């Protein structure tokens, strides 16, 4: 009974251990930042603590066993392990409070000493993570000794412990990454897992008492075991050093390969936290399978350990040639599930099974290494727990070296393929050492095989960067070449594309490509397979992100820029006469290295003496800065990208606001494409939670710019804004972005300051309860569109009062200006607003002949729906006349709902609809016999019009 219960509890503690790792990494990212040095430091602390724990508890196990044997008692190993688990649980429950204290202590280092500050924070992290990770190292040595009754069964028991603990870790990796953190938050996760460890620890203490009730039989068994191992130890005294070295090499190689797998996964599936959780789960599951296999073997011949590791070398070498096809294979699977939201779970399950089919055997062979080494040594050394502790300590130290070198240091000079080859060479060396020590007579053959593998690894062909960074994970529908094979697919994807730059840096894989676009060449910077800016489609967006906040800030002379990208935003700042300083924080070394390639478009920004481009984490840079800025612009990657969600958190926004000058503006880019209403709502709600005055602009298409004002008056006076716009530098900059007149620019204002207010009770995104990356990654899977909330007021409220910058002039625009405005709105891809401006034009100038010419120019925006768009425009024009739109449905409730949805979707604050037609639709509804249904529709419409619910799409 004791052994089965112990194994089940080991499964649970393995589960909690991986969930802790997920949560702790997120906690410490808020202290250290999310740059590669911070990630490496956290991983070093975590793995270093476990390695120390394995070694320490190996010795503790030996001493407890020796002391009990001398006293003629059963060693209290289960009770000791129970105390270990209770201690972990208590630490987990205290961790949120301890972390908050560490955050306060962190600021004891004065600003301006970044290196000292970072080192101090790493020390704080070691204090926070050191005790629990050391305690986690007690599992293998304590339980191996405690649950083994004889030397003969020790291998199987040890393998079962390792396997069940790792299988629990597999479940923890999936649960932590996919569900628990967004559901419970970081504090809630630690509380829940703390209860798991407390329960497990208490149960182990009870089990120890159960064993004492059978003390005589257990004592005899332990005496026989001690006698047997003592005899064997005296027969074959030998150092563990060489086998610890083999375990070290195995840990190094597999962790280096896992870091490569993480990056290839990001290039193939997208760099969301779902991808990394799935790859971590895959590795620990396969390691568990390898250990389960060892436990199931009836006998283990000496040559098996050698053969298994040479087989691993061969399979890893063969997989090298499959890696470049991973993005294509992922695309084929993706195309089968399309963009159906309900397919999210099945898609990831199918992807996991496909990866499992390819990687199960090689990773399982690596998972068999430690149990097989333990089996080889257990007949030759006297202390089972100490042997297990030493082997696992060495293996974990190897994993630490693999993570630091393969995932960080080597990537300053090598690419992913080189790191893969280094790992392959380490596996070959490990296999050769095994052969020489287990089958000593074949040392020459082992050395020759090792040398051959290393030479072959050096001669392997490099991976094609264009294949790996094709970004095929963004294609949700099958292409013509999807099922034609990888060569055909890659040829089609890269047709006309020229690779100008490629770098696998410690943060991401960066490429710069050039490709034809509408008769001209467009240059793009690609981050982990996803374009983060190109000089054709995105130029206006990147320019407006700089110019709009500079236009409405009281003093835009000092600028802080989060993310460099192509440098176009920085370049626009440098062309403003008032700019004195542009400090840019960029996390990726590859982006900084590629900066000169965009000089023709960013106006040589990186070489401008007023620009300081630093490789820094923006969160730490702002939090610890003494400077204040008139404009802080955040244009990071998409929030579904792992780590980026920190820049959208309430804590980060508050830190940014604290660094604004009075009258300063914090500007945040956010995309509506490949997103949904819930994701955009969380971003806007969090923004409004920090800034009392928020304006929402669009840069074109479905992209928004949130402006948070550090001023009680929000915008400066309109006359001052228009005066600044009239300056030569601003007019030239806006002209480069396609806004050639004040009126055209003012149409980019979607919500005037004061419309977006804090919504009581709505969920917001915080560092301690991160929900944005989860929502954004699920929305990215579907590839839908987010629609800004209406926020136009309830049905029975007074007619909206225009508060936008363009509103004072909209009612007196002549037809020439109205034509130019409409053309501009339609040309920037704003379909809903385009229809509204055409309707307003139709209302103002019903007999216009000029409008028909504009319609012919803009109808392409509506594509195949151009004819139905005419009907839509007529309905919207009816709103301006106080009419209720006619729908082809006799159901008055449905017609009322559709009227509200139409009103909300096409409302433009500069030219607002009167409410008469909307009210009339619900008045007709109330005159029918479905009064209750109409009341529900009225309530739903009010929620829609006040931003409490997303608009239905008809």
mmCIF file of N, CA and C in Angstrom, residues 795 884 890-900 917-939 941:
data_model
loop_
_atom_site.group_PDB
_atom_site.id
_atom_site.type_symbol
_atom_site.label_atom_id
_atom_site.label_comp_id
_atom_site.label_asym_id
_atom_site.label_seq_id
_atom_site.Cartn_x
_atom_site.Cartn_y
_atom_site.Cartn_z
ATOM 1 N N UNK A 795 -30.144 53.991 -25.746
ATOM 2 C CA UNK A 795 -31.156 54.356 -26.740
ATOM 3 C C UNK A 795 -31.906 55.617 -26.321
ATOM 4 N N UNK A 884 -35.959 54.808 -39.767
ATOM 5 C CA UNK A 884 -35.595 53.460 -39.334
ATOM 6 C C UNK A 884 -35.239 52.631 -40.553
ATOM 7 N N UNK A 890 -39.853 40.109 -41.160
ATOM 8 C CA UNK A 890 -41.095 40.576 -40.511
ATOM 9 C C UNK A 890 -40.989 40.604 -38.981
ATOM 10 N N UNK A 891 -39.930 40.020 -38.448
ATOM 11 C CA UNK A 891 -39.763 39.927 -36.996
ATOM 12 C C UNK A 891 -39.295 41.282 -36.461
ATOM 13 N N UNK A 892 -40.152 41.968 -35.712
ATOM 14 C CA UNK A 892 -39.823 43.298 -35.232
ATOM 15 C C UNK A 892 -38.688 43.286 -34.196
ATOM 16 N N UNK A 893 -38.624 42.218 -33.406
ATOM 17 C CA UNK A 893 -37.539 42.104 -32.422
ATOM 18 C C UNK A 893 -36.199 41.974 -33.138
ATOM 19 N N UNK A 894 -36.164 41.106 -34.141
ATOM 20 C CA UNK A 894 -34.939 40.934 -34.901
ATOM 21 C C UNK A 894 -34.567 42.225 -35.622
ATOM 22 N N UNK A 895 -35.550 42.917 -36.179
ATOM 23 C CA UNK A 895 -35.278 44.171 -36.879
ATOM 24 C C UNK A 895 -34.703 45.206 -35.917
ATOM 25 N N UNK A 896 -35.232 45.255 -34.683
ATOM 26 C CA UNK A 896 -34.716 46.202 -33.700
ATOM 27 C C UNK A 896 -33.271 45.870 -33.326
ATOM 28 N N UNK A 897 -33.013 44.596 -33.145
ATOM 29 C CA UNK A 897 -31.635 44.172 -32.828
ATOM 30 C C UNK A 897 -30.682 44.551 -33.957
ATOM 31 N N UNK A 898 -31.097 44.312 -35.183
ATOM 32 C CA UNK A 898 -30.252 44.618 -36.340
ATOM 33 C C UNK A 898 -30.039 46.125 -36.481
ATOM 34 N N UNK A 899 -31.051 46.903 -36.158
ATOM 35 C CA UNK A 899 -30.917 48.356 -36.211
ATOM 36 C C UNK A 899 -29.867 48.830 -35.203
ATOM 37 N N UNK A 900 -29.915 48.297 -33.989
ATOM 38 C CA UNK A 900 -28.940 48.679 -32.958
ATOM 39 C C UNK A 900 -27.526 48.282 -33.369
ATOM 40 N N UNK A 917 -34.178 57.368 -35.488
ATOM 41 C CA UNK A 917 -34.448 56.121 -36.200
ATOM 42 C C UNK A 917 -34.260 54.912 -35.315
ATOM 43 N N UNK A 918 -33.277 54.961 -34.438
ATOM 44 C CA UNK A 918 -33.022 53.865 -33.510
ATOM 45 C C UNK A 918 -34.188 53.728 -32.526
ATOM 46 N N UNK A 919 -34.631 54.848 -31.988
ATOM 47 C CA UNK A 919 -35.738 54.799 -31.048
ATOM 48 C C UNK A 919 -37.013 54.273 -31.722
ATOM 49 N N UNK A 920 -37.230 54.710 -32.972
ATOM 50 C CA UNK A 920 -38.439 54.303 -33.680
ATOM 51 C C UNK A 920 -38.462 52.781 -33.886
ATOM 52 N N UNK A 921 -37.311 52.178 -34.136
ATOM 53 C CA UNK A 921 -37.250 50.724 -34.328
ATOM 54 C C UNK A 921 -37.711 49.993 -33.075
ATOM 55 N N UNK A 922 -37.308 50.486 -31.895
ATOM 56 C CA UNK A 922 -37.724 49.821 -30.655
ATOM 57 C C UNK A 922 -39.150 50.193 -30.271
ATOM 58 N N UNK A 923 -39.604 51.349 -30.691
ATOM 59 C CA UNK A 923 -41.006 51.709 -30.457
ATOM 60 C C UNK A 923 -41.929 50.788 -31.249
ATOM 61 N N UNK A 924 -41.564 50.484 -32.480
ATOM 62 C CA UNK A 924 -42.349 49.546 -33.286
ATOM 63 C C UNK A 924 -42.334 48.161 -32.643
ATOM 64 N N UNK A 925 -41.170 47.795 -32.114
ATOM 65 C CA UNK A 925 -41.048 46.487 -31.473
ATOM 66 C C UNK A 925 -42.018 46.392 -30.294
ATOM 67 N N UNK A 926 -42.107 47.460 -29.509
ATOM 68 C CA UNK A 926 -42.949 47.449 -28.313
ATOM 69 C C UNK A 926 -44.435 47.423 -28.636
ATOM 70 N N UNK A 927 -44.793 47.791 -29.879
ATOM 71 C CA UNK A 927 -46.194 47.777 -30.271
ATOM 72 C C UNK A 927 -46.663 46.383 -30.672
ATOM 73 N N UNK A 928 -45.758 45.427 -30.745
ATOM 74 C CA UNK A 928 -46.124 44.063 -31.126
ATOM 75 C C UNK A 928 -46.579 43.266 -29.923
ATOM 76 N N UNK A 929 -46.717 41.975 -30.145
ATOM 77 C CA UNK A 929 -47.224 41.083 -29.099
ATOM 78 C C UNK A 929 -46.085 40.385 -28.361
ATOM 79 N N UNK A 930 -44.832 40.712 -28.712
ATOM 80 C CA UNK A 930 -43.675 40.062 -28.088
ATOM 81 C C UNK A 930 -42.977 41.045 -27.154
ATOM 82 N N UNK A 931 -43.722 41.602 -26.217
ATOM 83 C CA UNK A 931 -43.211 42.665 -25.363
ATOM 84 C C UNK A 931 -42.003 42.212 -24.536
ATOM 85 N N UNK A 932 -42.054 40.977 -24.010
ATOM 86 C CA UNK A 932 -40.952 40.488 -23.187
ATOM 87 C C UNK A 932 -39.680 40.340 -24.022
ATOM 88 N N UNK A 933 -39.830 39.780 -25.221
ATOM 89 C CA UNK A 933 -38.671 39.630 -26.113
ATOM 90 C C UNK A 933 -38.117 40.988 -26.499
ATOM 91 N N UNK A 934 -39.003 41.958 -26.700
ATOM 92 C CA UNK A 934 -38.566 43.301 -27.058
ATOM 93 C C UNK A 934 -37.818 43.962 -25.895
ATOM 94 N N UNK A 935 -38.279 43.693 -24.687
ATOM 95 C CA UNK A 935 -37.601 44.227 -23.507
ATOM 96 C C UNK A 935 -36.178 43.672 -23.402
ATOM 97 N N UNK A 936 -36.043 42.377 -23.680
ATOM 98 C CA UNK A 936 -34.705 41.771 -23.685
ATOM 99 C C UNK A 936 -33.834 42.399 -24.768
ATOM 100 N N UNK A 937 -34.425 42.627 -25.945
ATOM 101 C CA UNK A 937 -33.675 43.237 -27.044
ATOM 102 C C UNK A 937 -33.248 44.656 -26.687
ATOM 103 N N UNK A 938 -34.138 45.391 -26.014
ATOM 104 C CA UNK A 938 -33.830 46.754 -25.585
ATOM 105 C C UNK A 938 -32.659 46.758 -24.603
ATOM 106 N N UNK A 939 -32.699 45.827 -23.648
ATOM 107 C CA UNK A 939 -31.613 45.725 -22.663
ATOM 108 C C UNK A 939 -30.284 45.364 -23.356
ATOM 109 N N UNK A 941 -29.492 45.924 -26.469
ATOM 110 C CA UNK A 941 -29.051 47.049 -27.295
ATOM 111 C C UNK A 941 -28.367 48.110 -26.452
#
